[in-house]
Coordinates of C-alpha atoms in Angstrom, one line a residue:
M1 CA 0.4 -0.1 -0.2
K2 CA 1.3 3.4 -0.9
Q3 CA 2.6 5.6 2.0
I4 CA 0.9 9.1 2.2
T5 CA 2.5 12.3 3.7
Q6 CA 0.6 14.5 5.9
S7 CA 0.8 17.4 3.4
A8 CA -0.5 15.2 0.5
L9 CA -3.3 14.0 2.9
T10 CA -4.3 17.5 3.4
A11 CA -4.1 18.3 -0.3
F12 CA -6.2 15.5 -1.1
I13 CA -9.0 16.2 1.4
F14 CA -9.0 20.1 0.4
S15 CA -9.4 18.7 -3.3
V16 CA -12.4 16.8 -2.2
L17 CA -13.9 19.4 -0.2
L18 CA -13.6 21.9 -3.1
S19 CA -15.1 19.4 -5.6
C20 CA -18.1 19.3 -3.2
S21 CA -18.6 22.9 -3.4
Q22 CA -18.7 22.7 -6.9
G23 CA -21.9 21.3 -7.4
Q24 CA -23.4 18.0 -8.4
K25 CA -23.7 19.0 -12.0
Q26 CA -20.1 19.7 -12.4
S27 CA -18.8 17.0 -10.4
D28 CA -20.7 14.5 -12.6
L29 CA -18.3 15.6 -15.6
P30 CA -16.2 12.5 -16.7
I31 CA -13.0 14.7 -16.8
I32 CA -13.6 15.9 -13.4
K33 CA -14.3 12.4 -12.0
A34 CA -11.3 11.3 -13.9
L35 CA -9.1 14.0 -12.0
E36 CA -10.8 13.1 -8.8
K37 CA -9.6 9.5 -8.9
I38 CA -6.1 10.5 -9.2
Y39 CA -3.9 9.6 -5.9
P40 CA -2.1 12.7 -4.5
T41 CA 1.3 11.2 -3.8
P42 CA 3.1 10.5 -7.3
E43 CA 5.0 7.5 -8.6
Q44 CA 8.6 8.0 -9.5
I45 CA 10.3 7.2 -12.9
T46 CA 13.9 7.5 -13.4
F47 CA 16.0 7.8 -16.5
Q48 CA 19.6 8.3 -17.8
N49 CA 21.1 10.4 -20.0
S50 CA 24.5 10.3 -22.0
L51 CA 24.0 12.7 -24.5
E52 CA 25.1 16.2 -24.6
I53 CA 22.7 18.9 -23.5
D54 CA 23.3 22.4 -22.7
N55 CA 21.9 23.2 -19.1
S56 CA 22.8 26.5 -18.7
G57 CA 20.7 29.7 -18.5
G58 CA 17.4 27.5 -18.6
H59 CA 15.2 24.6 -17.4
L60 CA 12.9 22.2 -18.8
Q61 CA 9.5 23.6 -19.3
G62 CA 6.9 20.6 -20.5
I63 CA 6.3 17.0 -20.6
Q64 CA 4.3 14.8 -22.4
Y65 CA 3.5 11.1 -23.0
L66 CA 3.8 9.3 -26.3
N67 CA 2.9 5.4 -27.1
H68 CA 3.9 4.0 -30.2
N69 CA 4.4 0.4 -31.3
Q70 CA 3.4 -0.6 -27.7
N71 CA 6.8 1.2 -26.4
E72 CA 6.3 4.4 -24.3
Y73 CA 8.1 7.5 -24.4
Y74 CA 8.1 10.9 -22.6
V75 CA 9.0 14.2 -24.5
V76 CA 10.4 17.1 -22.5
S77 CA 10.8 20.3 -23.6
G78 CA 13.7 22.8 -22.7
S79 CA 15.4 26.3 -22.9
S80 CA 19.1 27.0 -22.3
S81 CA 21.4 29.9 -22.9
S82 CA 22.3 28.8 -26.3
Y83 CA 19.2 26.9 -28.3
S84 CA 15.8 25.5 -27.6
Y85 CA 15.0 22.2 -27.9
Y86 CA 13.1 18.8 -26.8
S87 CA 14.4 15.6 -25.7
I88 CA 12.6 12.0 -25.9
V89 CA 12.9 9.4 -23.3
K90 CA 12.4 5.7 -23.9
I91 CA 10.8 3.5 -21.4
A92 CA 12.6 0.2 -21.2
D93 CA 14.9 -2.1 -19.2
Q94 CA 16.8 1.0 -18.7
N95 CA 15.0 4.1 -19.2
T96 CA 17.3 6.4 -21.6
V97 CA 17.3 9.7 -23.1
I98 CA 17.4 8.6 -27.0
S99 CA 17.5 12.0 -28.6
V100 CA 18.0 15.8 -28.0
N101 CA 16.6 17.6 -30.6
K102 CA 17.7 21.1 -31.2
L103 CA 14.9 23.7 -32.5
L104 CA 16.4 26.8 -33.0
D105 CA 19.5 29.0 -31.8
K106 CA 19.9 32.1 -29.7
P107 CA 17.7 34.5 -29.7
F108 CA 14.9 31.4 -30.1
K109 CA 16.4 29.7 -27.1
H110 CA 13.3 29.3 -25.0
A111 CA 10.9 26.4 -25.9
G112 CA 8.2 26.5 -23.6
G113 CA 5.1 24.4 -22.3
F114 CA 3.7 22.2 -24.9
Q115 CA 1.5 19.4 -25.6
I116 CA 1.2 16.2 -27.7
N117 CA -2.1 15.1 -29.1
D118 CA -2.0 11.8 -31.0
N119 CA 0.9 12.0 -33.2
L120 CA 1.0 16.1 -33.4
M121 CA 3.2 18.0 -31.3
A122 CA 2.8 21.7 -30.9
I123 CA 5.7 23.6 -29.4
G124 CA 6.2 27.2 -28.8
I125 CA 10.2 28.7 -29.2
E126 CA 10.5 32.5 -28.1
D127 CA 13.1 35.1 -27.7
N128 CA 12.7 35.3 -24.0
E129 CA 15.1 38.3 -23.8
A130 CA 13.6 40.8 -26.2
K131 CA 10.3 38.9 -25.8
D132 CA 8.7 40.3 -28.8
K133 CA 8.8 37.3 -31.0
S134 CA 8.4 33.9 -31.1
K135 CA 7.3 30.6 -33.3
V136 CA 5.2 27.9 -32.7
Y137 CA 6.1 24.8 -34.5
V138 CA 3.7 21.7 -35.4
F139 CA 5.6 18.5 -35.9
R140 CA 3.9 15.2 -36.8
I141 CA 6.0 12.6 -34.9
D142 CA 5.4 9.1 -37.0
D143 CA 8.2 7.4 -34.9
P144 CA 10.0 8.6 -31.8
E145 CA 12.8 6.9 -32.6
N146 CA 13.3 8.9 -35.4
P147 CA 12.1 12.6 -34.7
P148 CA 11.2 15.1 -37.0
T149 CA 13.3 18.0 -37.7
V150 CA 10.9 19.8 -40.1
P151 CA 7.7 21.3 -38.9
L152 CA 4.7 20.3 -40.5
S153 CA 3.5 23.9 -39.9
I154 CA 4.9 27.1 -38.3
I155 CA 2.8 30.1 -36.6
E156 CA 5.0 33.1 -36.6
R157 CA 4.5 35.5 -34.0
S158 CA 6.0 39.2 -33.5
G159 CA 4.8 42.8 -32.0
N160 CA 4.5 44.1 -28.4
P161 CA 7.1 42.4 -25.5
K162 CA 5.4 39.4 -23.8
R163 CA 2.4 40.0 -25.8
T164 CA 3.9 37.8 -28.6
T165 CA 5.8 35.0 -26.8
A166 CA 4.7 31.5 -26.8
G167 CA 5.5 30.3 -23.2
S168 CA 2.6 27.5 -23.1
V169 CA 1.0 25.9 -26.2
G170 CA -1.7 23.5 -26.6
I171 CA -3.3 21.5 -29.5
C172 CA -6.0 19.2 -30.4
E173 CA -8.1 17.8 -33.3
T174 CA -11.7 18.1 -33.5
N175 CA -14.2 18.5 -36.3
N176 CA -11.4 17.6 -38.9
T177 CA -9.6 20.9 -37.8
I178 CA -6.3 21.2 -35.9
L179 CA -7.0 23.6 -33.1
V180 CA -3.8 25.5 -31.3
V181 CA -3.9 27.7 -28.4
V182 CA -0.8 29.7 -27.5
G183 CA -0.4 31.3 -24.2
D184 CA 1.8 34.6 -24.0
W185 CA 4.1 35.6 -21.2
G186 CA 2.6 34.1 -17.9
S187 CA -0.4 32.8 -20.5
E188 CA -2.2 36.4 -19.6
H189 CA -3.6 36.2 -23.3
L190 CA -4.5 33.1 -25.1
D191 CA -4.6 33.1 -29.1
F192 CA -6.4 30.6 -30.7
Y193 CA -5.3 29.3 -34.3
T194 CA -6.7 26.7 -36.6
I195 CA -4.6 24.9 -39.2
D196 CA -5.9 23.3 -42.3
K197 CA -5.2 19.6 -42.2
E198 CA -4.9 19.2 -45.9
K199 CA -2.7 22.5 -46.2
P200 CA -1.0 22.7 -43.1
N201 CA 0.9 26.0 -44.2
N202 CA -2.5 27.5 -44.1
T203 CA -2.8 28.8 -40.4
T204 CA -5.5 31.4 -39.1
L205 CA -5.9 33.5 -35.8
K206 CA -9.4 33.0 -35.1
Y207 CA -9.7 34.5 -31.4
S208 CA -7.6 36.2 -28.7
L209 CA -8.6 36.2 -25.1
D210 CA -7.5 38.3 -22.5
S211 CA -7.6 36.7 -18.9
K212 CA -8.3 40.0 -17.0
D213 CA -11.3 40.7 -19.1
V214 CA -12.9 37.4 -19.1
D215 CA -16.2 37.3 -17.1
K216 CA -15.5 35.3 -14.0
S217 CA -18.8 35.7 -12.7
E218 CA -19.6 32.0 -13.1
W219 CA -16.1 30.5 -12.1
I220 CA -15.6 28.5 -9.0
D221 CA -13.3 31.0 -7.9
K222 CA -11.6 34.3 -9.5
N223 CA -8.2 32.9 -9.7
Y224 CA -6.2 32.7 -13.2
L225 CA -2.7 31.8 -12.7
S226 CA 0.5 32.3 -14.5
Y227 CA 0.3 28.8 -16.1
Q228 CA 3.6 27.3 -17.1
N229 CA 1.5 24.8 -19.2
V230 CA -1.7 24.6 -20.9
N231 CA -3.5 21.7 -22.4
I232 CA -6.6 21.2 -24.2
V233 CA -8.1 17.8 -23.6
Q234 CA -11.7 16.0 -24.8
D235 CA -13.3 13.4 -22.6
G236 CA -14.8 11.5 -25.2
T237 CA -17.9 13.8 -25.9
E238 CA -17.8 16.9 -28.3
A239 CA -16.8 19.1 -25.0
L240 CA -13.3 21.0 -25.0
Y241 CA -11.5 21.7 -22.0
L242 CA -8.0 23.6 -21.0
I243 CA -6.0 22.5 -18.0
G244 CA -3.6 25.2 -16.8
M245 CA -0.6 24.1 -14.9
T246 CA 1.7 26.0 -12.4
S247 CA 3.1 26.1 -9.1
N248 CA 1.6 28.8 -6.6
M249 CA 3.2 31.1 -4.2
L250 CA 3.4 28.4 -1.6
R251 CA 5.2 26.2 -4.0
E252 CA 1.9 23.9 -4.3
N253 CA 1.3 22.2 -7.8
V254 CA -1.9 23.8 -8.9
L255 CA -4.2 22.1 -11.6
D256 CA -6.8 24.3 -13.1
L257 CA -9.6 23.2 -15.3
F258 CA -11.7 25.5 -17.5
E259 CA -14.5 24.5 -19.7
L260 CA -13.9 25.8 -23.3
K261 CA -16.6 26.7 -25.5
T262 CA -16.5 27.8 -29.0
K263 CA -18.8 29.0 -32.0
D264 CA -17.0 27.6 -35.0
F265 CA -13.8 28.5 -33.8
S266 CA -15.0 32.1 -34.1
S267 CA -15.0 32.9 -30.8
F268 CA -14.0 31.4 -27.4
E269 CA -15.6 31.3 -23.7
L270 CA -13.3 30.3 -20.9
K271 CA -15.3 29.0 -17.6
K272 CA -13.0 27.8 -14.5
I273 CA -15.0 24.4 -13.3
Y274 CA -12.4 22.8 -11.3
S275 CA -9.1 23.2 -9.3
R276 CA -6.7 20.9 -7.1
I277 CA -3.4 21.3 -5.5
F278 CA -0.9 18.5 -5.3
P279 CA 1.7 18.9 -2.5
S280 CA 4.8 20.3 -3.4
N281 CA 8.3 18.5 -3.3
D282 CA 12.0 19.2 -4.0
Q283 CA 12.3 16.9 -7.2
T284 CA 9.8 17.9 -9.6
T285 CA 7.2 20.8 -9.7
F286 CA 4.4 22.0 -12.3
R287 CA 6.7 25.3 -12.6
W288 CA 9.6 23.5 -14.2
G289 CA 7.4 21.5 -16.6
S290 CA 4.3 19.3 -16.4
G291 CA 1.7 18.0 -18.8
V292 CA -1.6 15.6 -18.7
Y293 CA -2.2 12.8 -20.6
L294 CA -6.1 11.4 -21.4
D295 CA -6.2 7.9 -22.5
K296 CA -9.0 6.1 -24.4
N297 CA -10.9 5.2 -21.6
G298 CA -10.9 8.7 -20.2
A299 CA -8.5 8.0 -17.6
V300 CA -6.0 11.1 -16.8
T301 CA -2.5 11.2 -15.9
I302 CA -0.4 14.0 -14.6
M303 CA 3.3 14.4 -15.1
S304 CA 5.7 16.5 -13.9
C305 CA 9.9 16.8 -14.5
N306 CA 13.1 17.8 -12.9
E307 CA 14.4 21.2 -13.5
N308 CA 17.0 19.9 -15.8
I309 CA 18.2 16.5 -17.6
L310 CA 21.2 15.5 -15.5
D311 CA 22.9 11.9 -15.8
N312 CA 20.1 10.8 -13.6
S313 CA 16.6 12.5 -13.6
I314 CA 13.2 11.7 -12.4
I315 CA 9.6 12.0 -13.7
H316 CA 6.8 12.1 -11.6
I317 CA 3.5 10.1 -12.6
Y318 CA 0.0 11.1 -10.7
Q319 CA -2.4 8.7 -11.8

């Protein structure tokens, strides 16, 4: 039987009490039921690395799960003083980093929070010094052992400092459309893009949302945080949800769930319907890198990672 710390027990009881206060209708949603089932103390996966990687001036930013040909992989994004990158960890008898994939050189040295949906990966790459330009790369990962070097689609962003960064990115496919959400500095604004599946070079900015101006009268609370990662999920219905993950001032790991409503992608509404706190620890944090994975049965897995890839590193899995 798993051991549970006092802080983990307190966080778990708090999340249960909070969910009870959120109303019967919302608690009946499959996605909330799945989040409520997650145990507050993570399981630990260790992996090794022998590949060269620049750990100076940056840290890991996000983590995602990938299953291919009955093999399991974790993908992490990272920033450094010289280049942006993503790395792939293969889960086997000896869990190992099998690739370090450089994205762009300085000034685009910051690859932020990202998401993989099926075999599509969307990742933002920004100039985190000038903070006035970024790119969002969308890759198709057909084989994690042979990762792509050329993106399927590129979203170019430039303009006012902080407003055109791309520190957190989510992606999904719905109604034969690829939907990408891009959070700027601190995810204060969310920009929604569509990509034509047949002509992936055709990208369109459909709507922008300012978190300060969103109507929060029906939210469970008024808190909108500086999210390190935003992921779009679907629970088997037509409904769309946005999950924001970060750490709060107490260094607790926070997961916020938003209902995402849209009318033909021409506009979007955001409603906070659930929040859960996971206890902090000294090994991983949602502020360094985190992500969610929703399997075909609707079960949710939460992941968080170390600050950097070292010779021996840790992934925490909440299930």
